[in-house]
Each structure stands twice: as structure tokens, then as C-alpha cells.
Amino acid sequence: MAQENHLGKGVLIGFITGGALGAALALLYAPKTGKELRAEIRTKSDDYLDEADKYITEAKDKAIDLINDGKKKSEKLIKDAKAKSDELIKDAEKVLEEARSKTDILVKTGKEKVDQKTSQVRTAIKAGVDAYKKTKNN
């Protein structure tokens, strides 16, 4: 984009300079009276100023179009990035919820196993104590 801008400035300067030099040379070599020459210089300079004005207006319009295109593209990129981040956040929340659910299940299952083993150990200890008492009494 910077090269286009630089090229556009160069073309504009070349256009204006070339036009002015060409007009000046054409007027100087044309056999006319001073009054006619001044009138023609005035007319030609007005024509070249109008053309330069037109070129500047076109350049401004093109610059505005480029800026608007850039804005649209950046807005789309921002919108896409926001949508992606929202999607990633939802996925992360889903994974977190699944992990919590699995953790709850594992904790519950682990607690049940601990309770079961505790009950088995108590039963075994009670049986051992009962057996000890029985052998001691005999």
C-alpha cells in the first residue's frame, strides 16, 4: 500500500510538471500577441488545475476506499477472533464440567470402596477378637 501511495504521488507530480512544461513550451513557441498569449496561458493553467483537482479527488476517493476496506477486514478479523475465543471458552467450560463430574463420581466411588473396606476390616477385627477370646477361654 505504501508503494502505491508513493507511486501515486510521483505520477501526480510528473503529470503536473510535464503538463506545465509542455503548456509553457507550446505557448512560448506559438506566434501570438501578448494579450492572446496571456489568455491562452490562463485557459491552459485553469485546464491543468482542473485536471490536477480531478486527479487529487480520485486519489482521495481511492484512499478512502482503501481505508474502508481495511476497516471492514479488521472488523471481520476481530469478529472471527471473538467467535473463536467464545467457542474455546465454551469448550473449556465443557471440559471443566466433565472433569468435575468425573471427579465427583471418582470421589463417590472411592468413598464407597473405603467404606466397604472399612466395614470388612471391622468385621475381620471383630472376628479376630472373638476368636482370640474364644481361644483364651478354652
mmCIF file of C-alpha atoms in Angstrom:
data_model
loop_
_atom_site.group_PDB
_atom_site.id
_atom_site.type_symbol
_atom_site.label_atom_id
_atom_site.label_comp_id
_atom_site.label_asym_id
_atom_site.label_seq_id
_atom_site.Cartn_x
_atom_site.Cartn_y
_atom_site.Cartn_z
ATOM 1 C CA MET A 1 0.000 0.000 0.000
ATOM 2 C CA ALA A 2 2.883 2.377 0.804
ATOM 3 C CA GLN A 3 4.375 1.733 -2.629
ATOM 4 C CA GLU A 4 1.054 2.557 -4.316
ATOM 5 C CA ASN A 5 0.857 5.812 -2.342
ATOM 6 C CA HIS A 6 4.451 6.717 -3.244
ATOM 7 C CA LEU A 7 3.835 5.802 -6.878
ATOM 8 C CA GLY A 8 0.644 7.878 -6.919
ATOM 9 C CA LYS A 9 2.471 10.944 -5.603
ATOM 10 C CA GLY A 10 5.196 10.509 -8.220
ATOM 11 C CA VAL A 11 2.678 10.171 -11.023
ATOM 12 C CA LEU A 12 0.809 13.260 -9.829
ATOM 13 C CA ILE A 13 3.987 15.356 -9.599
ATOM 14 C CA GLY A 14 5.156 14.118 -13.002
ATOM 15 C CA PHE A 15 1.770 14.789 -14.536
ATOM 16 C CA ILE A 16 1.567 18.332 -13.212
ATOM 17 C CA THR A 17 5.190 19.173 -14.013
ATOM 18 C CA GLY A 18 5.026 17.680 -17.505
ATOM 19 C CA GLY A 19 1.750 19.384 -18.252
ATOM 20 C CA ALA A 20 3.007 22.741 -17.065
ATOM 21 C CA LEU A 21 6.269 22.479 -19.026
ATOM 22 C CA GLY A 22 4.501 21.274 -22.148
ATOM 23 C CA ALA A 23 1.953 24.051 -21.947
ATOM 24 C CA ALA A 24 4.615 26.676 -21.342
ATOM 25 C CA LEU A 25 6.715 25.491 -24.298
ATOM 26 C CA ALA A 26 3.706 25.283 -26.587
ATOM 27 C CA LEU A 27 2.642 28.779 -25.646
ATOM 28 C CA LEU A 28 6.115 30.247 -25.993
ATOM 29 C CA TYR A 29 6.635 28.857 -29.488
ATOM 30 C CA ALA A 30 3.186 29.798 -30.762
ATOM 31 C CA PRO A 31 3.087 33.091 -32.676
ATOM 32 C CA LYS A 32 0.510 35.128 -30.770
ATOM 33 C CA THR A 33 0.064 38.593 -29.363
ATOM 34 C CA GLY A 34 0.712 39.227 -25.668
ATOM 35 C CA LYS A 35 -2.978 39.511 -24.920
ATOM 36 C CA GLU A 36 -3.777 36.258 -26.733
ATOM 37 C CA LEU A 37 -0.813 34.532 -25.073
ATOM 38 C CA ARG A 38 -1.902 35.602 -21.593
ATOM 39 C CA ALA A 39 -5.474 34.466 -22.256
ATOM 40 C CA GLU A 40 -4.262 31.094 -23.531
ATOM 41 C CA ILE A 41 -1.904 30.707 -20.548
ATOM 42 C CA ARG A 42 -4.801 31.467 -18.227
ATOM 43 C CA THR A 43 -7.061 28.957 -20.014
ATOM 44 C CA LYS A 44 -4.423 26.228 -20.101
ATOM 45 C CA SER A 45 -3.466 26.751 -16.461
ATOM 46 C CA ASP A 46 -7.147 26.538 -15.487
ATOM 47 C CA ASP A 47 -7.461 23.321 -17.507
ATOM 48 C CA TYR A 48 -4.395 21.806 -15.830
ATOM 49 C CA LEU A 49 -5.571 22.885 -12.397
ATOM 50 C CA ASP A 50 -8.949 21.285 -13.079
ATOM 51 C CA GLU A 51 -7.238 18.058 -14.194
ATOM 52 C CA ALA A 52 -4.976 18.112 -11.132
ATOM 53 C CA ASP A 53 -8.018 18.708 -8.930
ATOM 54 C CA LYS A 54 -9.794 15.775 -10.560
ATOM 55 C CA TYR A 55 -6.733 13.547 -10.056
ATOM 56 C CA ILE A 56 -6.449 14.599 -6.390
ATOM 57 C CA THR A 57 -10.151 13.903 -5.838
ATOM 58 C CA GLU A 58 -9.776 10.445 -7.403
ATOM 59 C CA ALA A 59 -6.719 9.765 -5.237
ATOM 60 C CA LYS A 60 -8.637 10.820 -2.106
ATOM 61 C CA ASP A 61 -11.577 8.608 -3.078
ATOM 62 C CA LYS A 62 -9.247 5.671 -3.643
ATOM 63 C CA ALA A 63 -7.572 6.293 -0.283
ATOM 64 C CA ILE A 64 -10.970 6.419 1.438
ATOM 65 C CA ASP A 65 -11.965 3.161 -0.274
ATOM 66 C CA LEU A 66 -8.722 1.515 0.851
ATOM 67 C CA ILE A 67 -9.241 2.731 4.416
ATOM 68 C CA ASN A 68 -12.831 1.476 4.442
ATOM 69 C CA ASP A 69 -11.734 -1.900 3.061
ATOM 70 C CA GLY A 70 -9.096 -2.094 5.776
ATOM 71 C CA LYS A 71 -11.682 -1.275 8.434
ATOM 72 C CA LYS A 72 -14.062 -3.934 7.117
ATOM 73 C CA LYS A 73 -11.313 -6.551 7.056
ATOM 74 C CA SER A 74 -10.136 -5.689 10.556
ATOM 75 C CA GLU A 75 -13.710 -5.728 11.875
ATOM 76 C CA LYS A 76 -14.219 -9.165 10.314
ATOM 77 C CA LEU A 77 -10.977 -10.427 11.838
ATOM 78 C CA ILE A 78 -11.997 -9.108 15.251
ATOM 79 C CA LYS A 79 -15.448 -10.669 14.915
ATOM 80 C CA ASP A 80 -13.935 -14.024 13.865
ATOM 81 C CA ALA A 81 -11.413 -13.919 16.709
ATOM 82 C CA LYS A 82 -14.172 -13.151 19.222
ATOM 83 C CA ALA A 83 -16.291 -16.019 17.890
ATOM 84 C CA LYS A 84 -13.297 -18.383 18.130
ATOM 85 C CA SER A 85 -12.493 -17.255 21.660
ATOM 86 C CA ASP A 86 -16.138 -17.679 22.701
ATOM 87 C CA GLU A 87 -16.099 -21.170 21.204
ATOM 88 C CA LEU A 88 -12.858 -22.019 23.009
ATOM 89 C CA ILE A 89 -14.266 -20.730 26.301
ATOM 90 C CA LYS A 90 -17.393 -22.861 25.864
ATOM 91 C CA ASP A 91 -15.237 -25.910 25.072
ATOM 92 C CA ALA A 92 -13.060 -25.231 28.116
ATOM 93 C CA GLU A 93 -16.130 -24.867 30.346
ATOM 94 C CA LYS A 94 -17.497 -28.148 28.968
ATOM 95 C CA VAL A 95 -14.196 -29.940 29.655
ATOM 96 C CA LEU A 96 -14.090 -28.444 33.150
ATOM 97 C CA GLU A 97 -17.659 -29.562 33.864
ATOM 98 C CA GLU A 98 -16.871 -33.072 32.591
ATOM 99 C CA ALA A 99 -13.770 -33.159 34.799
ATOM 100 C CA ARG A 100 -15.824 -32.048 37.816
ATOM 101 C CA SER A 101 -18.449 -34.682 37.086
ATOM 102 C CA LYS A 102 -15.834 -37.424 36.706
ATOM 103 C CA THR A 103 -14.083 -36.240 39.865
ATOM 104 C CA ASP A 104 -17.362 -36.343 41.786
ATOM 105 C CA ILE A 105 -18.009 -39.872 40.516
ATOM 106 C CA LEU A 106 -14.480 -40.985 41.397
ATOM 107 C CA VAL A 107 -14.711 -39.440 44.869
ATOM 108 C CA LYS A 108 -18.076 -41.097 45.474
ATOM 109 C CA THR A 109 -16.813 -44.445 44.185
ATOM 110 C CA GLY A 110 -13.629 -44.101 46.229
ATOM 111 C CA LYS A 111 -15.612 -43.270 49.355
ATOM 112 C CA GLU A 112 -17.852 -46.286 48.789
ATOM 113 C CA LYS A 113 -14.800 -48.523 48.403
ATOM 114 C CA VAL A 114 -13.204 -47.062 51.540
ATOM 115 C CA ASP A 115 -16.461 -47.584 53.466
ATOM 116 C CA GLN A 116 -16.677 -51.146 52.153
ATOM 117 C CA LYS A 117 -13.055 -51.923 53.056
ATOM 118 C CA THR A 118 -13.516 -50.272 56.462
ATOM 119 C CA SER A 119 -16.520 -52.489 57.080
ATOM 120 C CA GLN A 120 -14.554 -55.559 56.004
ATOM 121 C CA VAL A 121 -11.639 -54.611 58.262
ATOM 122 C CA ARG A 122 -14.018 -54.060 61.215
ATOM 123 C CA THR A 123 -15.643 -57.415 60.566
ATOM 124 C CA ALA A 124 -12.239 -59.083 60.353
ATOM 125 C CA ILE A 125 -11.032 -57.371 63.540
ATOM 126 C CA LYS A 126 -14.221 -58.348 65.362
ATOM 127 C CA ALA A 127 -13.847 -61.929 64.149
ATOM 128 C CA GLY A 128 -10.216 -61.893 65.258
ATOM 129 C CA VAL A 129 -11.119 -60.517 68.685
ATOM 130 C CA ASP A 130 -13.909 -63.062 69.033
ATOM 131 C CA ALA A 131 -11.546 -65.879 68.021
ATOM 132 C CA TYR A 132 -8.925 -64.658 70.477
ATOM 133 C CA LYS A 133 -11.446 -64.515 73.294
ATOM 134 C CA LYS A 134 -12.680 -67.994 72.414
ATOM 135 C CA THR A 135 -9.195 -69.473 72.432
ATOM 136 C CA LYS A 136 -8.324 -67.663 75.632
ATOM 137 C CA ASN A 137 -11.410 -69.017 77.433
ATOM 138 C CA ASN A 138 -10.675 -72.593 76.389
#
